[in-house]
Short mmCIF file of C-alpha atoms in Angstrom, two decimals:
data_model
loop_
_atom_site.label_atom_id
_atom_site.label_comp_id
_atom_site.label_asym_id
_atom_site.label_seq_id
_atom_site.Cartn_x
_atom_site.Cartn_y
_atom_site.Cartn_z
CA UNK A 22 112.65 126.59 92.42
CA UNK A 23 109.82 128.09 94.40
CA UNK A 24 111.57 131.40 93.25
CA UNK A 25 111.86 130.69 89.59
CA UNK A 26 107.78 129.67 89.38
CA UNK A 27 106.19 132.97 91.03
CA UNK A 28 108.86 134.83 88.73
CA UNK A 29 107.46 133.07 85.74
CA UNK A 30 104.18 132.44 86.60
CA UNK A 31 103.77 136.45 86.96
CA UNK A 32 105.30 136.72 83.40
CA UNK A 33 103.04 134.61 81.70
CA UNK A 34 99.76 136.22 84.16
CA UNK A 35 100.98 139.59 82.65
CA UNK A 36 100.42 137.80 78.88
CA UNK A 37 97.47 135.81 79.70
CA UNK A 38 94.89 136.60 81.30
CA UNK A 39 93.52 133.18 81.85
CA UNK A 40 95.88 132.41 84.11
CA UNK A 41 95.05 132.35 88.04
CA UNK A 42 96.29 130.71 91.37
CA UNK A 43 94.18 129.80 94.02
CA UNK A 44 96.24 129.24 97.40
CA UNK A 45 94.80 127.66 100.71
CA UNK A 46 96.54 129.71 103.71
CA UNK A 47 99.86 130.17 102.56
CA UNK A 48 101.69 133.61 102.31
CA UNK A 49 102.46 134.94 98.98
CA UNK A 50 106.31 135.38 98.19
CA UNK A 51 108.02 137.07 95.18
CA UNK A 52 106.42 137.36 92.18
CA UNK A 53 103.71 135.32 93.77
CA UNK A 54 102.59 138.56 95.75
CA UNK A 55 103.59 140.98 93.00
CA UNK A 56 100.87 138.77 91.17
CA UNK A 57 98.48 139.15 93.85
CA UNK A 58 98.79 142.87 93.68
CA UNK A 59 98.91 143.52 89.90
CA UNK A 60 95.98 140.82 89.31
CA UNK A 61 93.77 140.50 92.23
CA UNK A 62 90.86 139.10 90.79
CA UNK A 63 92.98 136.08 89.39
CA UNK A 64 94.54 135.77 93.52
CA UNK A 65 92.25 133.57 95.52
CA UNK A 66 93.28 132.61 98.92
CA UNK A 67 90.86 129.76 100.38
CA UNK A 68 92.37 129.83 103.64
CA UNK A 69 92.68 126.22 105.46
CA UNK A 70 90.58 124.90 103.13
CA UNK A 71 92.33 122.42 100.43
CA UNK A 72 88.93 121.01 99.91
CA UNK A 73 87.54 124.21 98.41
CA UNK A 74 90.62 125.50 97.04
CA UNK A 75 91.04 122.19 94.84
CA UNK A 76 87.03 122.12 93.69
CA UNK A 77 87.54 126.08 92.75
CA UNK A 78 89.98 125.02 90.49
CA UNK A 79 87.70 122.60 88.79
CA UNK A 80 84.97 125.31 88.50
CA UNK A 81 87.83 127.59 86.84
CA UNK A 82 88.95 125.28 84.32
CA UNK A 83 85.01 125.03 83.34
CA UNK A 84 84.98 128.30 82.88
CA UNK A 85 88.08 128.67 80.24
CA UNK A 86 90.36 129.85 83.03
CA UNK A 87 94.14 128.00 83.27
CA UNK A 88 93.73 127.39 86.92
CA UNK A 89 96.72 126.75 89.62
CA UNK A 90 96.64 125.19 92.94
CA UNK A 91 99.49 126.15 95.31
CA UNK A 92 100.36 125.73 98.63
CA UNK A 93 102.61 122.82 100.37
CA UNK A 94 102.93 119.71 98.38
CA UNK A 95 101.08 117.17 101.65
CA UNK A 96 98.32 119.94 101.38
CA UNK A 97 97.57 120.44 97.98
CA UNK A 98 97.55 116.92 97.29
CA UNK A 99 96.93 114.80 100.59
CA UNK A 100 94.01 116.53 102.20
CA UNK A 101 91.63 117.39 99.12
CA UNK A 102 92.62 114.01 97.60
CA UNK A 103 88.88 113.07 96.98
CA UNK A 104 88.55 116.38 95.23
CA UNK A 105 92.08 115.84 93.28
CA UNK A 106 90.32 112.64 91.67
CA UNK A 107 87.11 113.19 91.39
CA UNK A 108 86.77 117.27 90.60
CA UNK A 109 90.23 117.76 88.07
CA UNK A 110 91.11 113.68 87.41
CA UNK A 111 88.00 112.24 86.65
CA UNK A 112 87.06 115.09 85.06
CA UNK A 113 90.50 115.77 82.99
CA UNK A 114 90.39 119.23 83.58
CA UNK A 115 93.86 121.17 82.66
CA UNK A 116 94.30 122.45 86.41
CA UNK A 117 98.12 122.11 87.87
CA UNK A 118 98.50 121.34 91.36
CA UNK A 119 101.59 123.16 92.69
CA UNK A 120 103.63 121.18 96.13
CA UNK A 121 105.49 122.98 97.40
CA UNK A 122 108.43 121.01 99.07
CA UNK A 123 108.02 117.58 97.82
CA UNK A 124 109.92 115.12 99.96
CA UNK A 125 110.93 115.71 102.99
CA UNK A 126 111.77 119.39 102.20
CA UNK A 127 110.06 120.62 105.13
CA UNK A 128 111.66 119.19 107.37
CA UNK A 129 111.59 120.86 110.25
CA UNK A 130 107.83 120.82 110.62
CA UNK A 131 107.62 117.00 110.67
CA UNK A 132 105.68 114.79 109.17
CA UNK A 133 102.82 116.09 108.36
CA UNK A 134 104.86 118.55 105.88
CA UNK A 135 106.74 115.86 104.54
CA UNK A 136 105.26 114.39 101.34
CA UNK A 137 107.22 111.73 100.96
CA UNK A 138 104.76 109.71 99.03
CA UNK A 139 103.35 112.31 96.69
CA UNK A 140 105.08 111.26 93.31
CA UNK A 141 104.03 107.67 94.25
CA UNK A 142 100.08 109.11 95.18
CA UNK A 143 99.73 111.61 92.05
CA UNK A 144 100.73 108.50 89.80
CA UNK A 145 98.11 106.54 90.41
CA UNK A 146 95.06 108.30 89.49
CA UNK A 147 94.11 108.27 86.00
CA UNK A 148 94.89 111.29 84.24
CA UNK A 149 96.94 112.68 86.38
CA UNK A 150 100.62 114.09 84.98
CA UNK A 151 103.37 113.92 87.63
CA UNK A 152 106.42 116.69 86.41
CA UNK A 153 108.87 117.08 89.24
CA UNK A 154 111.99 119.50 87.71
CA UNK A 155 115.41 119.39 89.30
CA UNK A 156 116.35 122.76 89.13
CA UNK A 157 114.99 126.47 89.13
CA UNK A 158 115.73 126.27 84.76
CA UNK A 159 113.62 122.98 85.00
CA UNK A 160 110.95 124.72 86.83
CA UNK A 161 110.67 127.41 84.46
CA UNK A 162 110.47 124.96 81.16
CA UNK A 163 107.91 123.20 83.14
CA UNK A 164 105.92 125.98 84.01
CA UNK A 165 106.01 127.06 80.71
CA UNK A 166 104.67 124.10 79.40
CA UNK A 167 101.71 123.78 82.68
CA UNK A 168 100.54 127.23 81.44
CA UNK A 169 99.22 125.95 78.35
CA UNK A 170 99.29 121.96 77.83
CA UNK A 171 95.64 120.78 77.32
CA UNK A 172 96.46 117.35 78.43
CA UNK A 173 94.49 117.20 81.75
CA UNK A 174 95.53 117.93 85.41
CA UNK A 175 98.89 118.22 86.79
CA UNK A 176 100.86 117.50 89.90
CA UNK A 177 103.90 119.92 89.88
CA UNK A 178 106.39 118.64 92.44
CA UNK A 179 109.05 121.55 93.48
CA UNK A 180 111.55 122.19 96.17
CA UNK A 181 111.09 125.06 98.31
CA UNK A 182 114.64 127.00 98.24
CA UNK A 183 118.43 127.40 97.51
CA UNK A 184 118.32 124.57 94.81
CA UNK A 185 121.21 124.83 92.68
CA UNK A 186 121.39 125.19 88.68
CA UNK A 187 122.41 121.63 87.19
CA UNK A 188 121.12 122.04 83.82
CA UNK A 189 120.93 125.90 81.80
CA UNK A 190 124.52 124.23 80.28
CA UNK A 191 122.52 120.49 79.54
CA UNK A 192 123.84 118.85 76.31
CA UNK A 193 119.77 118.36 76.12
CA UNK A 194 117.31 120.40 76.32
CA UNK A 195 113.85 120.31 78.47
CA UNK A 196 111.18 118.19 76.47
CA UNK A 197 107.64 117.03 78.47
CA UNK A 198 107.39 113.57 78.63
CA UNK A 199 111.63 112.95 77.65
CA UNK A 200 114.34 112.02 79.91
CA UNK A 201 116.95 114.50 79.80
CA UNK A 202 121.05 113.90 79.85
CA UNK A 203 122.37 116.65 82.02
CA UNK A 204 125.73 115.37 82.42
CA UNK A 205 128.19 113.30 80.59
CA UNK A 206 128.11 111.73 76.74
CA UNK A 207 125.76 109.79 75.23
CA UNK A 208 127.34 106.88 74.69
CA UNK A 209 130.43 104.35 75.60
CA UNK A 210 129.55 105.32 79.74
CA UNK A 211 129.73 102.67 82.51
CA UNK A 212 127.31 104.49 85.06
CA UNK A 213 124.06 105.89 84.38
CA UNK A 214 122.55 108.28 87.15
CA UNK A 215 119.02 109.09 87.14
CA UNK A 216 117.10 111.67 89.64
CA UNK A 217 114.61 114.21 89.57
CA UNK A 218 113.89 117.57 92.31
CA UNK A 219 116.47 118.79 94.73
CA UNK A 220 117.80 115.68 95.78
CA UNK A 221 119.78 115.95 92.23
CA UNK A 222 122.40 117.73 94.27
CA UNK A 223 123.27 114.12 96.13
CA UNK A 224 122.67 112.71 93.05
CA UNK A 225 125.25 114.99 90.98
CA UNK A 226 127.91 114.20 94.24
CA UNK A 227 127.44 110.45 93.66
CA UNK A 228 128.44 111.24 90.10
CA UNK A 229 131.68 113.14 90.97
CA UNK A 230 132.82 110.25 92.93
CA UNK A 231 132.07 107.77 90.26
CA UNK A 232 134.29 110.02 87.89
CA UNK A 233 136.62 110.34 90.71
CA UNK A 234 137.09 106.77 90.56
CA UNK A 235 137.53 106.54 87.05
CA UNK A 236 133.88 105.24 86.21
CA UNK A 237 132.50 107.14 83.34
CA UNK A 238 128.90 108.60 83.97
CA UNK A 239 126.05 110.47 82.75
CA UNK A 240 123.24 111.58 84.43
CA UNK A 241 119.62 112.12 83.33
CA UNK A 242 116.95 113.90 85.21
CA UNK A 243 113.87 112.20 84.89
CA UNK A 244 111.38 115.40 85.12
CA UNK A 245 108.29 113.98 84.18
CA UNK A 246 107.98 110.43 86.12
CA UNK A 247 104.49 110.36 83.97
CA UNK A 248 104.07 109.73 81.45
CA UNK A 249 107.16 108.02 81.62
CA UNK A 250 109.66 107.56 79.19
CA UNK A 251 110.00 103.84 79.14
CA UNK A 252 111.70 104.03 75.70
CA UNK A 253 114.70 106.04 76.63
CA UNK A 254 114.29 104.32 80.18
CA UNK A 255 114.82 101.29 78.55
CA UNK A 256 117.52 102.27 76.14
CA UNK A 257 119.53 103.57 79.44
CA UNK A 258 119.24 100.20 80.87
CA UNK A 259 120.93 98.32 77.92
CA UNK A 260 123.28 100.65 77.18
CA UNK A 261 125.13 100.99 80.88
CA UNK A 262 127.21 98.45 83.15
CA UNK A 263 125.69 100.00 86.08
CA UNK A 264 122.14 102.27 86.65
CA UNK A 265 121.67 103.98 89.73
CA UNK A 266 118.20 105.52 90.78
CA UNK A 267 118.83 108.01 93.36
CA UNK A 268 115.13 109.51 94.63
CA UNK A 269 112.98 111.21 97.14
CA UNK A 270 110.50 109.47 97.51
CA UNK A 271 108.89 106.30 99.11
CA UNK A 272 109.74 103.19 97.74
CA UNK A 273 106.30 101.49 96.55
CA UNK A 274 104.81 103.34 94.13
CA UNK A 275 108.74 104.87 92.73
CA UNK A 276 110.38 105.93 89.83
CA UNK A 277 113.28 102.71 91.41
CA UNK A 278 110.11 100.54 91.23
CA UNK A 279 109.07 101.20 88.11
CA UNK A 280 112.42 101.22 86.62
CA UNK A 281 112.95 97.65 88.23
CA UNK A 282 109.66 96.53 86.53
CA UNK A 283 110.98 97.88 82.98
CA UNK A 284 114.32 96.25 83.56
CA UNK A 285 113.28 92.59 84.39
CA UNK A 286 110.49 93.04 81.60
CA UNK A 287 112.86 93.92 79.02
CA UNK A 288 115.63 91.50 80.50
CA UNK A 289 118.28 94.26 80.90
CA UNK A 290 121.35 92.91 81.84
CA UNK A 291 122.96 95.92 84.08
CA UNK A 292 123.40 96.10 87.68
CA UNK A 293 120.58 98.18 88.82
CA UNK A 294 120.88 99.88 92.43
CA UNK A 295 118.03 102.30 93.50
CA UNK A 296 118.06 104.51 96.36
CA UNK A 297 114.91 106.29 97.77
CA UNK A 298 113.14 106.78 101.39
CA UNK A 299 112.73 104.38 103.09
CA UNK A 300 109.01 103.01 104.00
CA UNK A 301 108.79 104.32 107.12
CA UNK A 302 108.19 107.69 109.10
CA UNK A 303 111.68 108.85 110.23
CA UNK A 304 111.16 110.38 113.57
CA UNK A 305 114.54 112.66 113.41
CA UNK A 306 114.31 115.99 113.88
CA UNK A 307 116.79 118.35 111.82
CA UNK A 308 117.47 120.02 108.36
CA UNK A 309 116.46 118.52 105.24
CA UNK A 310 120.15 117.41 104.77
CA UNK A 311 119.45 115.55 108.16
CA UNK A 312 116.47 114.16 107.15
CA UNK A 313 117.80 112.66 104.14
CA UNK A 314 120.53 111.10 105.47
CA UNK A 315 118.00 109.38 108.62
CA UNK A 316 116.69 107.69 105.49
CA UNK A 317 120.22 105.99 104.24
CA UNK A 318 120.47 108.77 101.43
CA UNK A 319 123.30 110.51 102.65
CA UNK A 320 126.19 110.61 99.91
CA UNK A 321 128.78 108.77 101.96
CA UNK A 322 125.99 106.12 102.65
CA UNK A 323 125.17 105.63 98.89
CA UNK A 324 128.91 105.45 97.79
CA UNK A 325 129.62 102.77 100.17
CA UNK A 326 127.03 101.21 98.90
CA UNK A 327 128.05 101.11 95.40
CA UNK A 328 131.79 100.97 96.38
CA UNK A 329 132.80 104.27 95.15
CA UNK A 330 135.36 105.66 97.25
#
């Protein structure tokens, strides 16, 4: 995913020359450095300073530029968070904040890498989009679409490597603001699977077993978490015997939560199970993979749950 953006960010920086990135101390990779070599007066590098590198943005955006913030998700969103809401949100300024390695991608470098509240965080301030793709194809639609919306500022939520393609073959195609079906019919299905980012992968596994078992199922990749698509949200929920949220992310503040809220507000009459991190800092030390099972979302762990052998 991290791959796919620098590859089309350059692409569009080569068309438009509006378009800039302003990084605080993190080494260019890819395309990303091919950008900063072709276009160096559109290459900022703050250095350890988020605070700057966010209010830079701002100043950009003022001046007719189509500025982007990237550098790891916890520090392009948690440390400048005053300047997040008050420069770009109050402000609606079209500026898109790039994390890199939402979740508990990072995992390795503990918590203060992990951003396992960031989707939860972004959604809260007025203003504020929150687009998190599930594959390198979603990251490219969305990128597309960050490079020249003129809705306000954005919080861009990608993995950091080795995500695999789920959805170039989708029966639907990448819309802002539209839950997608990547998998399965439209209709006449008794599970409904709904994920966004890398943890799709688990969530995609889940689904296997469900078909394994003889349960049909679709999943959706909820990409933009908001706006969110309540309508088809709620249209999934009516339609299924069973919904399953499977997410990385904290639980208050959640694309579960919300979904929960929608489902007792519209009186949906599915069994709802949600999976996500769980509200507390894991102290296990290991790969991502390790990581997310500490936190009960390990495949065999969410089968059992559901009692899908």
């Amino acid at each position: 995913m991290r791959n796919r953006f620098a590859d089309t960010f350059y692409e569009l920086g080569q068309a438009d020359p509006r378009l800039c990135v302003v990084v605080a101390d993190i080494s260019p990779a890819g395309s990303i450095a091919k950008f900063r070599k072709e276009f160096p007066r559109r290459f900022i590098n703050t250095g350890v300073s988020e605070q700057i590198m966010i209010g830079m943005t701002a100043g950009l955006a003022q001046r007719g530029m189509r500025p982007f913030a990237y550098t790891i998700a916890t520090f392009t969103l948690y440390r400048p968070f005053e300047m997040v809401r008050d420069d770009l949100c109050y402000q609606n300024l079209p500026v898109t904040i790039v994390g890199i390695g939402g979740g508990v991608t990072y995992s390795t470098l503990g918590a203060t890498h992990h951003a396992q509240e960031d989707v939860a965080l972004a959604s809260t301030i007025p203003n504020m989009t929150v687009v998190a793709p599930s594959d390198p194809a979603e990251t490219e639609a969305a990128t597309r679409w960050c490079a020249t919306q003129e809705r306000g500022p954005v919080y861009l939520r990608l993995g950091k490597a080795g995500e695999p393609d789920f959805t170039s073959n989708a029966p639907e195609p990448w819309e802002f603001g539209k839950i997608r079906r990547i998998r399965g019919s439209d209709s006449g299905n008794d599970v409904a699977i709904l994920s966004y980012g890398p943890i799709m992968k688990r969530a995609m596994a889940v689904a296997d077993r469900c078909e394994a078992g003889g349960r049909s199922t679709a999943v959706f990749s909820v990409h933009t978490l908001k706006p969110l698509d309540t309508e088809s949200l709620s249209r999934i929920l009516q339609t299924h015997r069973q919904v399953i949220v499977v997410e990385e992310c904290a639980p208050n503040g959640s694309l579960a939560m919300r979904a929960k809220q929608l489902a007792w507000d519209i009186s949906a009459r599915c069994q709802l199970e949600t999976f996500t991190l769980k509200d507390a800092f894991i102290h296990c030390y290991g790969s991502h993979d390790d990581i997310l099972d500490a936190h009960g979302l390990g495949t065999n762990e969410i089968c059992a749950r559901l009692n899908v052998m």
